[in-house]
C-alpha positions as a Python dict, from the first residue, in 0.01 Angstrom:
ca = {
    (1, 'X'): (0, 0, 0),
    (2, 'X'): (294, -92, 220),
    (3, 'X'): (580, 153, 264),
    (4, 'X'): (893, 83, 58),
    (5, 'X'): (1228, 212, 181),
    (6, 'X'): (1602, 180, 145),
    (7, 'X'): (1820, 124, 449),
    (8, 'X'): (2186, 226, 424),
    (9, 'X'): (2417, 93, 697),
    (10, 'X'): (2738, 293, 750),
    (11, 'X'): (3051, 171, 929),
    (12, 'X'): (3148, 393, 1221),
    (13, 'X'): (3493, 243, 1282),
    (14, 'X'): (3640, 409, 973),
    (15, 'X'): (3612, 759, 1122),
    (16, 'X'): (3477, 912, 800),
    (17, 'X'): (3388, 1281, 795),
    (18, 'X'): (3026, 1388, 746),
    (19, 'X'): (3098, 1476, 384),
    (20, 'X'): (3260, 1141, 314),
    (21, 'X'): (2966, 958, 471),
    (22, 'X'): (2722, 1161, 260),
    (23, 'X'): (2905, 1062, -59),
    (24, 'X'): (2921, 694, 39),
    (25, 'X'): (2548, 689, 117),
    (26, 'X'): (2483, 855, -219),
    (27, 'X'): (2689, 585, -395),
    (28, 'X'): (2491, 311, -217),
    (29, 'X'): (2157, 474, -299),
    (30, 'X'): (2239, 513, -668),
    (31, 'X'): (2360, 152, -690),
    (32, 'X'): (2040, 25, -527),
    (33, 'X'): (1816, 241, -744),
    (34, 'X'): (1984, 137, -1068),
    (35, 'X'): (1962, -231, -975),
    (36, 'X'): (1592, -203, -884),
    (37, 'X'): (1490, 17, -1178),
    (38, 'X'): (1204, -129, -1376),
    (39, 'X'): (1065, -338, -1091),
    (40, 'X'): (728, -284, -925),
    (41, 'X'): (907, -221, -594),
    (42, 'X'): (1116, 52, -756),
    (43, 'X'): (807, 219, -903),
    (44, 'X'): (632, 224, -565),
    (45, 'X'): (948, 349, -391),
    (46, 'X'): (1000, 622, -653),
    (47, 'X'): (636, 737, -637),
    (48, 'X'): (649, 738, -256),
    (49, 'X'): (943, 978, -232),
    (50, 'X'): (1232, 727, -222),
    (51, 'X'): (1244, 695, 157),
    (52, 'X'): (1596, 630, 285),
    (53, 'X'): (1699, 542, 640),
    (54, 'X'): (2068, 574, 731),
    (55, 'X'): (2186, 367, 1025),
    (56, 'X'): (2522, 297, 1182),
    (57, 'X'): (2705, -27, 1240),
    (58, 'X'): (3017, -69, 1453),
    (59, 'X'): (3249, -233, 1203),
    (60, 'X'): (3286, -459, 901),
    (61, 'X'): (3186, -769, 1098),
    (62, 'X'): (2851, -616, 1196),
    (63, 'X'): (2796, -494, 839),
    (64, 'X'): (2867, -843, 703),
    (65, 'X'): (2620, -1002, 947),
    (66, 'X'): (2356, -752, 836),
    (67, 'X'): (2427, -824, 469),
    (68, 'X'): (2405, -1199, 531),
    (69, 'X'): (2067, -1163, 700),
    (70, 'X'): (1939, -944, 418),
    (71, 'X'): (2044, -1198, 155),
    (72, 'X'): (1894, -1482, 360),
    (73, 'X'): (1562, -1293, 356),
    (74, 'X'): (1583, -1215, -16),
    (75, 'X'): (1656, -844, 28),
    (76, 'X'): (1894, -688, -225),
    (77, 'X'): (2236, -579, -93),
    (78, 'X'): (2457, -316, -257),
    (79, 'X'): (2796, -275, -95),
    (80, 'X'): (3019, 29, -148),
    (81, 'X'): (3391, -31, -180),
    (82, 'X'): (3591, 292, -166),
    (83, 'X'): (3871, 372, -410),
    (84, 'X'): (4082, 512, -127),
    (85, 'X'): (4154, 850, -282),
    (86, 'X'): (4070, 1056, 28),
    (87, 'X'): (3998, 935, 381),
    (88, 'X'): (4004, 555, 390),
    (89, 'X'): (4238, 288, 255),
    (90, 'X'): (4171, 156, -97),
    (91, 'X'): (3919, -126, -101),
    (92, 'X'): (3752, -30, 228),
    (93, 'X'): (3389, -136, 248),
    (94, 'X'): (3224, 181, 379),
    (95, 'X'): (2852, 104, 374),
    (96, 'X'): (2579, -109, 220),
    (97, 'X'): (2231, -35, 90),
    (98, 'X'): (1959, -286, 173),
    (99, 'X'): (1657, -277, -55),
    (100, 'X'): (1457, -95, -164),
    (101, 'X'): (1211, -327, 3),
    (102, 'X'): (894, -325, 210),
    (103, 'X'): (933, -200, 566),
    (104, 'X'): (794, -533, 686),
    (105, 'X'): (1088, -710, 518),
    (106, 'X'): (1356, -472, 650),
    (107, 'X'): (1240, -381, 1000),
    (108, 'X'): (1279, -726, 1160),
    (109, 'X'): (1658, -717, 1112),
    (110, 'X'): (1734, -342, 1080),
    (111, 'X'): (1484, -186, 1320),
    (112, 'X'): (1717, -220, 1620),
    (113, 'X'): (1998, -21, 1456),
    (114, 'X'): (2060, 338, 1566),
    (115, 'X'): (2015, 619, 1319),
    (116, 'X'): (2336, 783, 1204),
}
Protein backbone atom coordinates (compact mmCIF):
# COMPACT_ATOMS: atom_id res chain seq x y z
CA UNK A 1 0.00 0.00 0.00
CA UNK A 2 1.38 3.38 -0.99
CA UNK A 3 2.07 5.98 1.68
CA UNK A 4 -0.54 8.73 2.04
CA UNK A 5 0.48 12.10 3.48
CA UNK A 6 -0.51 15.71 3.84
CA UNK A 7 1.89 18.47 2.87
CA UNK A 8 1.39 21.88 4.47
CA UNK A 9 3.26 24.80 2.87
CA UNK A 10 3.85 27.81 5.13
CA UNK A 11 4.73 31.33 4.00
CA UNK A 12 7.99 32.58 5.52
CA UNK A 13 7.63 36.22 4.46
CA UNK A 14 4.94 36.90 7.08
CA UNK A 15 7.39 36.52 9.98
CA UNK A 16 4.98 34.44 12.07
CA UNK A 17 6.10 33.15 15.46
CA UNK A 18 6.47 29.40 16.03
CA UNK A 19 3.19 29.34 17.93
CA UNK A 20 1.33 31.16 15.17
CA UNK A 21 2.74 28.78 12.56
CA UNK A 22 1.68 25.79 14.66
CA UNK A 23 -1.89 27.09 14.83
CA UNK A 24 -2.02 27.83 11.09
CA UNK A 25 -0.74 24.34 10.25
CA UNK A 26 -3.37 22.89 12.60
CA UNK A 27 -6.10 24.87 10.81
CA UNK A 28 -4.89 23.57 7.43
CA UNK A 29 -4.71 19.98 8.68
CA UNK A 30 -8.22 20.05 10.13
CA UNK A 31 -9.63 21.59 6.94
CA UNK A 32 -7.96 18.91 4.80
CA UNK A 33 -9.08 16.08 7.07
CA UNK A 34 -12.69 17.23 7.18
CA UNK A 35 -12.82 17.59 3.40
CA UNK A 36 -11.33 14.12 2.85
CA UNK A 37 -13.34 12.34 5.55
CA UNK A 38 -15.19 9.33 4.23
CA UNK A 39 -12.88 8.74 1.27
CA UNK A 40 -10.66 5.70 0.83
CA UNK A 41 -7.60 7.99 0.85
CA UNK A 42 -8.68 9.43 4.20
CA UNK A 43 -9.14 5.95 5.69
CA UNK A 44 -5.66 4.87 4.59
CA UNK A 45 -4.14 8.14 5.83
CA UNK A 46 -5.93 7.86 9.18
CA UNK A 47 -4.90 4.22 9.67
CA UNK A 48 -1.31 5.05 8.71
CA UNK A 49 -0.84 7.70 11.40
CA UNK A 50 -1.89 10.82 9.43
CA UNK A 51 1.60 11.68 8.17
CA UNK A 52 2.10 15.42 7.76
CA UNK A 53 5.06 17.18 6.17
CA UNK A 54 5.46 20.93 6.81
CA UNK A 55 7.49 22.85 4.26
CA UNK A 56 8.28 26.50 3.71
CA UNK A 57 7.64 28.75 0.76
CA UNK A 58 9.08 32.24 0.31
CA UNK A 59 5.90 34.22 -0.25
CA UNK A 60 2.34 34.27 -1.56
CA UNK A 61 3.49 33.99 -5.18
CA UNK A 62 5.34 30.74 -4.51
CA UNK A 63 2.39 29.41 -2.50
CA UNK A 64 0.01 30.23 -5.36
CA UNK A 65 2.25 28.44 -7.90
CA UNK A 66 2.29 25.39 -5.64
CA UNK A 67 -1.50 25.47 -5.27
CA UNK A 68 -1.94 25.79 -9.04
CA UNK A 69 0.27 22.77 -9.66
CA UNK A 70 -1.60 20.74 -7.04
CA UNK A 71 -4.96 21.56 -8.62
CA UNK A 72 -3.60 20.79 -12.09
CA UNK A 73 -2.61 17.34 -10.80
CA UNK A 74 -5.94 16.75 -9.06
CA UNK A 75 -4.59 17.15 -5.52
CA UNK A 76 -6.90 18.83 -3.01
CA UNK A 77 -5.85 22.29 -1.77
CA UNK A 78 -6.99 23.85 1.50
CA UNK A 79 -5.84 27.42 2.01
CA UNK A 80 -5.82 29.16 5.39
CA UNK A 81 -6.85 32.80 5.48
CA UNK A 82 -6.11 34.43 8.84
CA UNK A 83 -8.61 36.62 10.67
CA UNK A 84 -5.84 39.06 11.61
CA UNK A 85 -6.46 39.10 15.34
CA UNK A 86 -2.83 38.63 16.37
CA UNK A 87 0.29 38.72 14.18
CA UNK A 88 -0.71 39.21 10.55
CA UNK A 89 -3.09 41.54 8.73
CA UNK A 90 -6.70 40.37 8.27
CA UNK A 91 -7.16 38.21 5.20
CA UNK A 92 -3.52 37.09 5.00
CA UNK A 93 -3.08 33.70 3.37
CA UNK A 94 -0.71 31.98 5.80
CA UNK A 95 -0.42 28.43 4.49
CA UNK A 96 -2.07 25.71 2.43
CA UNK A 97 -2.57 21.99 2.92
CA UNK A 98 -2.09 19.77 -0.11
CA UNK A 99 -3.77 16.38 0.10
CA UNK A 100 -3.99 14.02 1.80
CA UNK A 101 -2.70 12.18 -1.23
CA UNK A 102 -0.25 9.48 -2.24
CA UNK A 103 3.41 10.38 -1.92
CA UNK A 104 3.81 9.62 -5.62
CA UNK A 105 1.28 12.36 -6.40
CA UNK A 106 2.80 14.97 -4.06
CA UNK A 107 6.55 14.39 -4.28
CA UNK A 108 7.04 15.45 -7.92
CA UNK A 109 6.04 19.04 -7.12
CA UNK A 110 6.68 19.32 -3.35
CA UNK A 111 9.77 17.15 -2.87
CA UNK A 112 12.17 20.02 -3.60
CA UNK A 113 10.76 22.24 -0.84
CA UNK A 114 12.73 22.66 2.39
CA UNK A 115 11.24 21.45 5.64
CA UNK A 116 10.14 24.19 8.00
